[in-house]
Short mmCIF file of C-alpha atoms and ligand atoms in Angstrom, two decimals:
data_model
loop_
_atom_site.label_atom_id
_atom_site.label_comp_id
_atom_site.label_asym_id
_atom_site.label_seq_id
_atom_site.Cartn_x
_atom_site.Cartn_y
_atom_site.Cartn_z
CA MET C 913 13.22 -11.91 7.21
CA ALA C 914 12.36 -13.84 4.03
CA ALA C 915 9.07 -13.77 2.23
CA PRO C 916 7.24 -17.22 2.37
CA GLU C 917 7.64 -18.84 -0.93
CA LEU C 918 4.45 -19.37 -3.06
CA SER C 919 4.64 -23.05 -3.27
CA HIS C 920 0.88 -23.97 -2.81
CA PRO C 921 -1.16 -21.49 -4.64
CA LEU C 922 -4.78 -21.21 -3.21
CA PRO C 923 -7.37 -23.42 -4.79
CA SER C 924 -9.09 -22.01 -7.80
CA THR C 925 -10.63 -18.69 -6.83
CA ARG C 926 -13.35 -19.40 -9.35
CA LYS C 927 -15.02 -21.70 -7.10
CA ARG C 928 -15.07 -19.34 -4.02
CA LEU C 929 -16.16 -16.31 -6.00
CA THR C 930 -20.03 -16.40 -5.69
CA PRO C 931 -22.26 -14.05 -7.65
CA ALA C 932 -22.54 -11.79 -4.73
CA HIS C 933 -18.86 -11.33 -4.65
CA ARG C 934 -18.65 -10.46 -8.25
CA TRP C 935 -21.67 -7.86 -7.77
CA TRP C 936 -20.02 -6.31 -4.60
CA TRP C 937 -16.67 -6.20 -6.70
CA LYS C 938 -18.45 -4.18 -9.42
CA PHE C 939 -20.28 -2.00 -6.71
CA GLN C 940 -16.94 -1.12 -4.99
CA ARG C 941 -15.59 0.30 -8.43
CA ILE C 942 -18.91 1.97 -9.45
CA SER C 943 -19.42 3.59 -6.05
CA GLY C 944 -15.84 4.67 -5.93
CA VAL C 945 -16.24 6.79 -9.09
CA VAL C 946 -19.48 8.32 -7.95
CA LEU C 947 -17.88 8.92 -4.54
CA VAL C 948 -15.18 10.96 -6.13
CA VAL C 949 -17.57 13.50 -7.39
CA LEU C 950 -19.85 13.35 -4.23
CA LEU C 951 -17.00 13.75 -1.71
CA PHE C 952 -14.83 16.29 -3.35
CA ALA C 953 -17.80 18.74 -3.68
CA HIS C 954 -18.72 18.11 -0.21
CA LEU C 955 -15.16 19.05 1.12
CA PHE C 956 -14.73 21.90 -1.32
CA TYR C 957 -17.97 23.49 -0.08
CA ASN C 958 -17.50 22.90 3.61
CA LEU C 959 -13.79 23.45 3.88
CA VAL C 960 -12.63 25.60 1.08
CA LEU C 961 -15.46 28.04 0.06
CA GLY C 962 -16.60 30.71 2.40
CA ASP C 963 -14.86 30.62 5.73
CA GLY C 964 -13.84 27.08 5.41
CA VAL C 965 -13.99 24.94 8.75
CA ASN C 966 -14.78 28.14 10.78
CA GLN C 967 -18.20 28.59 8.96
CA ILE C 968 -19.59 25.34 10.14
CA ASP C 969 -22.43 25.42 12.73
CA PHE C 970 -26.06 24.64 13.14
CA ALA C 971 -26.99 27.73 10.91
CA PHE C 972 -24.62 26.67 8.18
CA VAL C 973 -26.06 23.01 7.97
CA ALA C 974 -29.61 24.30 8.21
CA GLY C 975 -29.00 26.70 5.33
CA LYS C 976 -27.55 23.85 3.20
CA TRP C 977 -30.40 21.53 3.98
CA ALA C 978 -33.00 23.96 3.05
CA ALA C 979 -32.11 22.90 -0.50
CA PRO C 980 -33.44 19.41 -1.45
CA LEU C 981 -30.38 19.04 -3.66
CA TRP C 982 -28.10 19.12 -0.64
CA LYS C 983 -30.33 16.81 1.20
CA TRP C 984 -30.08 14.11 -1.32
CA TRP C 985 -26.48 14.99 -1.80
CA ALA C 986 -25.91 14.12 1.89
CA PHE C 987 -27.98 10.97 1.67
CA ALA C 988 -26.25 9.61 -1.46
CA LEU C 989 -23.01 10.42 0.25
CA LEU C 990 -24.04 8.59 3.36
CA VAL C 991 -25.33 5.32 1.66
CA LEU C 992 -22.56 4.78 -0.93
CA ALA C 993 -19.67 5.86 1.52
CA MET C 994 -21.09 3.44 4.19
CA LEU C 995 -21.64 0.49 1.78
CA HIS C 996 -18.30 0.97 0.16
CA GLY C 997 -16.63 1.11 3.63
CA MET C 998 -18.40 -1.83 4.67
CA ASN C 999 -17.50 -3.98 1.68
CA GLY C 1000 -13.96 -2.64 1.75
CA MET C 1001 -13.57 -3.58 5.56
CA SER C 1002 -15.11 -6.82 4.83
CA TYR C 1003 -12.18 -7.55 2.20
CA LEU C 1004 -9.94 -6.99 5.29
CA VAL C 1005 -11.85 -9.35 7.45
CA GLY C 1006 -11.51 -11.97 4.59
CA ASP C 1007 -7.80 -11.41 4.46
CA TYR C 1008 -7.05 -11.36 8.13
CA ALA C 1009 -9.50 -13.37 10.23
CA ARG C 1010 -8.30 -16.96 10.60
CA SER C 1011 -11.42 -18.85 11.20
CA GLN C 1012 -14.83 -19.15 9.76
CA ARG C 1013 -16.26 -18.16 13.00
CA THR C 1014 -14.43 -14.95 13.32
CA ARG C 1015 -15.03 -14.14 9.88
CA ARG C 1016 -18.84 -14.44 10.30
CA PHE C 1017 -18.72 -12.68 13.66
CA LEU C 1018 -16.85 -9.57 12.21
CA ASN C 1019 -18.88 -9.40 9.09
CA ALA C 1020 -22.13 -9.47 11.09
CA LEU C 1021 -20.82 -6.70 13.18
CA LEU C 1022 -19.81 -4.64 10.25
CA GLY C 1023 -23.47 -5.17 8.76
CA ALA C 1024 -25.10 -4.29 12.03
CA ALA C 1025 -22.97 -1.10 12.50
CA THR C 1026 -23.57 -0.01 8.85
CA ALA C 1027 -27.22 -0.45 9.21
CA VAL C 1028 -27.46 1.53 12.26
CA ILE C 1029 -25.39 4.42 10.93
CA VAL C 1030 -27.39 4.52 7.49
CA VAL C 1031 -30.64 4.42 9.50
CA LEU C 1032 -29.70 7.03 11.79
CA GLY C 1033 -28.24 9.36 9.21
CA THR C 1034 -31.17 8.98 7.02
CA LEU C 1035 -33.60 9.88 9.81
CA VAL C 1036 -31.53 12.74 10.68
CA ILE C 1037 -31.29 14.19 7.25
CA PHE C 1038 -35.21 13.94 6.50
CA THR C 1039 -36.64 14.58 9.81
CA PHE C 1040 -34.39 17.64 10.34
CA ASP C 1041 -35.91 20.85 11.64
CA PRO C 1042 -33.90 24.10 10.81
CA CYS C 1043 -35.98 26.29 13.27
CA PRO C 1044 -36.66 24.18 16.37
CA GLN C 1045 -38.98 25.74 18.72
CA GLY C 1046 -37.74 27.61 21.71
CA ALA C 1047 -34.22 27.41 20.39
CA ASP C 1048 -31.94 30.63 20.98
CA ALA C 1049 -32.64 32.65 17.61
CA SER C 1050 -29.10 33.83 17.20
CA LEU C 1051 -28.00 30.29 16.57
CA LEU C 1052 -30.62 29.79 13.79
CA PRO C 1053 -30.47 30.41 10.20
CA SER C 1054 -31.77 33.83 9.28
CA PHE C 1055 -34.89 32.54 7.38
CA CYS C 1056 -36.41 31.37 10.64
CA ALA C 1057 -37.24 34.92 11.59
CA GLU C 1058 -39.07 35.66 8.31
CA VAL C 1059 -40.84 32.36 8.55
CA GLY C 1060 -42.08 33.74 11.86
CA LYS C 1061 -41.33 30.66 13.99
CA MET T 319 20.18 -14.27 4.59
CA PRO T 320 18.68 -15.07 1.07
CA SER T 321 15.47 -13.60 0.23
CA THR T 322 13.27 -14.92 -2.46
CA PRO T 323 12.02 -12.20 -4.82
CA THR T 324 8.22 -12.37 -4.79
CA LEU T 325 5.67 -10.53 -7.00
CA TYR T 326 5.94 -7.02 -6.02
CA ARG T 327 7.92 -6.68 -2.72
CA GLY T 328 9.06 -3.35 -2.21
CA HIS T 329 7.90 -1.58 -5.48
CA GLU T 330 5.50 1.34 -6.05
CA GLY T 331 2.47 -0.95 -6.29
CA MET T 332 3.05 -2.58 -2.91
CA TRP T 333 3.58 0.88 -1.03
CA MET T 334 0.26 1.98 -2.80
CA TRP T 335 -1.70 -1.07 -1.66
CA ILE T 336 -0.62 -0.41 1.95
CA VAL T 337 -1.66 3.29 1.65
CA HIS T 338 -4.84 2.49 -0.01
CA ARG T 339 -5.76 -0.02 2.81
CA ALA T 340 -4.70 2.16 5.58
CA THR T 341 -6.43 5.11 4.39
CA GLY T 342 -9.65 3.30 3.49
CA VAL T 343 -9.73 1.85 7.13
CA ALA T 344 -9.19 5.31 8.60
CA ILE T 345 -11.75 7.01 6.40
CA PHE T 346 -14.20 4.35 7.52
CA PHE T 347 -13.73 4.89 11.25
CA PHE T 348 -13.84 8.70 10.59
CA LEU T 349 -17.29 8.32 8.87
CA LEU T 350 -18.89 6.37 11.74
CA VAL T 351 -17.91 9.25 14.03
CA HIS T 352 -18.96 11.95 11.38
CA VAL T 353 -22.48 10.61 11.18
CA LEU T 354 -22.92 10.57 14.93
CA ASP T 355 -21.72 14.10 15.44
CA THR T 356 -23.72 15.45 12.57
CA SER T 357 -26.68 13.76 13.99
CA LEU T 358 -26.40 16.29 16.95
CA VAL T 359 -28.22 18.84 14.69
CA ARG T 360 -31.39 16.87 15.42
CA LEU T 361 -30.81 17.23 19.27
CA SER T 362 -30.38 21.06 19.62
CA PRO T 363 -28.30 23.89 17.95
CA GLU T 364 -26.24 24.29 21.05
CA ALA T 365 -25.26 20.54 21.18
CA TYR T 366 -24.18 20.65 17.53
CA ASN T 367 -22.33 24.04 17.85
CA GLN T 368 -20.29 22.82 21.03
CA VAL T 369 -19.10 19.72 19.46
CA ILE T 370 -18.09 21.48 16.08
CA ASP T 371 -16.44 24.20 17.84
CA SER T 372 -13.84 21.69 19.05
CA TYR T 373 -13.20 20.78 15.41
CA LYS T 374 -11.89 24.43 14.90
CA THR T 375 -9.07 23.93 17.30
CA PRO T 376 -5.46 23.52 16.01
CA LEU T 377 -5.29 19.87 16.91
CA TYR T 378 -8.46 18.97 15.10
CA GLY T 379 -7.61 21.28 12.29
CA LEU T 380 -4.29 19.23 11.73
CA LEU T 381 -6.20 15.85 11.97
CA GLU T 382 -8.77 17.23 9.47
CA ALA T 383 -5.88 18.08 7.19
CA GLY T 384 -4.70 14.38 7.60
CA LEU T 385 -8.19 13.07 6.85
CA VAL T 386 -8.43 15.27 3.67
CA ALA T 387 -4.80 13.90 2.61
CA ALA T 388 -5.94 10.37 3.17
CA ILE T 389 -9.10 10.90 1.19
CA ILE T 390 -7.28 12.42 -1.90
CA LEU T 391 -4.57 9.39 -1.80
CA HIS T 392 -7.40 6.87 -1.65
CA ALA T 393 -9.53 8.36 -4.11
CA PHE T 394 -7.08 8.94 -6.99
CA ASN T 395 -5.25 5.57 -6.05
CA GLY T 396 -8.89 4.05 -6.38
CA LEU T 397 -9.19 5.44 -9.76
CA ARG T 398 -5.79 3.93 -10.71
CA ILE T 399 -6.82 0.65 -9.42
CA ILE T 400 -10.01 0.90 -11.58
CA ALA T 401 -8.05 2.11 -14.56
CA VAL T 402 -5.47 -0.93 -14.21
CA ASP T 403 -8.10 -3.50 -13.89
CA ARG T 404 -9.90 -2.05 -17.01
CA TRP T 405 -7.21 -1.05 -19.52
CA THR T 406 -4.14 -2.77 -20.66
CA TRP T 407 -2.46 0.66 -21.23
CA ALA T 408 -2.94 1.50 -17.73
CA LEU T 409 -1.78 -1.91 -16.66
CA ARG T 410 1.42 -1.36 -18.59
CA HIS T 411 1.91 2.04 -17.11
CA GLN T 412 0.75 1.23 -13.52
CA LYS T 413 4.03 2.47 -11.92
CA LEU T 414 3.82 5.73 -13.75
CA LEU T 415 0.40 6.17 -12.63
CA VAL T 416 1.38 5.57 -9.00
CA TRP T 417 3.58 8.85 -9.56
CA VAL T 418 0.69 10.55 -11.16
CA VAL T 419 -1.49 9.98 -7.98
CA TRP T 420 1.51 11.39 -5.74
CA GLY T 421 1.63 14.26 -8.17
CA ILE T 422 -2.07 15.02 -7.86
CA PHE T 423 -1.90 14.64 -4.18
CA VAL T 424 0.95 17.12 -3.94
CA VAL T 425 -0.98 19.76 -5.99
CA LEU T 426 -4.31 19.28 -4.20
CA MET T 427 -2.56 19.55 -0.81
CA ALA T 428 -0.74 22.57 -1.80
CA GLY T 429 -4.05 24.23 -2.68
CA PHE T 430 -5.77 22.93 0.45
CA LEU T 431 -3.13 23.22 3.25
CA PRO T 432 -2.67 26.99 3.36
CA ARG T 433 -6.58 27.36 3.34
CA GLN T 434 -6.99 25.08 6.23
CA LEU T 435 -4.15 26.30 8.21
CA THR T 436 -5.00 29.97 8.08
CA ASN T 437 -8.54 29.14 8.99
CA VAL T 438 -7.50 27.21 12.04
CA PHE T 439 -4.47 29.08 13.07
CA GLY T 440 -5.23 32.24 11.49
CA GLY T 441 -6.23 35.70 12.90
CA GLU T 442 -10.04 35.96 13.27
C1 LIG K 247 -13.43 9.09 -2.92
C2 LIG K 247 -13.57 7.98 -3.76
C3 LIG K 247 -13.29 6.47 -3.58
C4 LIG K 247 -12.65 5.78 -4.59
C5 LIG K 247 -12.39 6.24 -5.92
C6 LIG K 247 -12.49 4.59 -3.85
C7 LIG K 247 -12.03 3.52 -4.62
C8 LIG K 247 -11.75 2.08 -3.98
C9 LIG K 247 -11.50 0.90 -4.72
C10 LIG K 247 -11.31 0.92 -6.38
C11 LIG K 247 -11.33 -0.04 -3.90
C12 LIG K 247 -11.04 -1.61 -4.16
C13 LIG K 247 -9.59 -1.86 -3.95
C14 LIG K 247 -9.28 -3.32 -4.42
O1 LIG K 247 -10.26 -3.98 -4.63
O2 LIG K 247 -8.02 -3.57 -4.50
C15 LIG K 247 -11.47 0.57 -2.64
C16 LIG K 247 -11.37 -0.15 -1.33
C17 LIG K 247 -11.68 0.35 -0.01
N1 LIG K 247 -12.07 1.60 0.21
FE1 LIG K 247 -12.53 3.01 -1.28
N2 LIG K 247 -12.77 4.52 -2.64
C18 LIG K 247 -13.21 5.78 -2.37
C19 LIG K 247 -13.72 6.25 -1.05
C20 LIG K 247 -13.74 5.56 0.08
C21 LIG K 247 -14.53 5.91 1.28
C22 LIG K 247 -15.02 7.25 1.64
C23 LIG K 247 -14.20 4.95 2.31
C24 LIG K 247 -14.69 4.87 3.69
C25 LIG K 247 -15.91 4.83 4.14
C26 LIG K 247 -13.44 3.90 1.71
C27 LIG K 247 -12.99 2.70 2.21
C28 LIG K 247 -12.45 1.64 1.45
C29 LIG K 247 -11.94 0.38 2.11
C30 LIG K 247 -11.99 0.07 3.77
C31 LIG K 247 -11.55 -0.30 1.03
C32 LIG K 247 -10.74 -1.79 1.20
C33 LIG K 247 -9.17 -1.61 1.03
C34 LIG K 247 -8.47 -2.83 0.86
O3 LIG K 247 -9.19 -3.95 0.50
O4 LIG K 247 -7.33 -2.96 0.87
N3 LIG K 247 -13.30 4.25 0.53
N4 LIG K 247 -11.85 1.78 -2.76
#
């Protein structure tokens, strides 16, 4: 199949690019660079160090989140990756959705999904209880016994 | 069938653009699920461990390896895009940089795959 010829370039993009577009374009790049550090440390710590995937269970997560550093690490990863992913997906919506209505609808859906996931994740990280009352002690991190809960 | 040459049909940059798009979308959908499964730590240790245990099976172990592969490609190609937008040197050598991305990918996967596969398929 022959590629369509580019006989009618789109009207000047200058007119269609709002300041918000420019802000997000920059954000996509800055968040990308930060995500390289956040995400590779996350993967290395969880999947390569120790016993790799096999070490992951409730006690492992509780042990990590006992340190504020890992809580804020998780929070930064959550917010930056979701916003970066949301904006990236909305580039696809802009490219593939054919009508203004579909575009609006899909972008609204994306925004809503992102808000729900970010709020849920944030609540989980900051209201997490490593030693829930009445839980099977063998599933909890060892420090729960010392705290005497 | 005459085909009009277009800007970058069939060259390194075009394939990388497809890879970047496909991996970005895959990682996004995984992330939605990943936040939901991690949220189970707020429900109960049993609920979380049960779901995470299914991730330690061979099928999920391979899917995870695929996810890590996708992240490595997207991350380093993302850095290539940033560099090409920013520096003329990188723009001039963008094709070479595509191969650098693949090189980094091969090296990192060679380090990660044995680790992951022995964890998932290995003895204890
Ligand atoms: C690990 C570090 C990452 C880097 C360096 C990075 C870099 C980038 C860059 C520079 C772009 C813009 C491409 C363009 O404008 O042509 C982009 C697009 C995108 N990113 Fe990332 N990214 C990273 C992680 C992620 C993550 C974790 C997700 C998913 C949540 C994601 C999803 C996307 C999507 C869906 C796009 C749009 C793709 C397109 O327009 O074709 N990225 N990324």
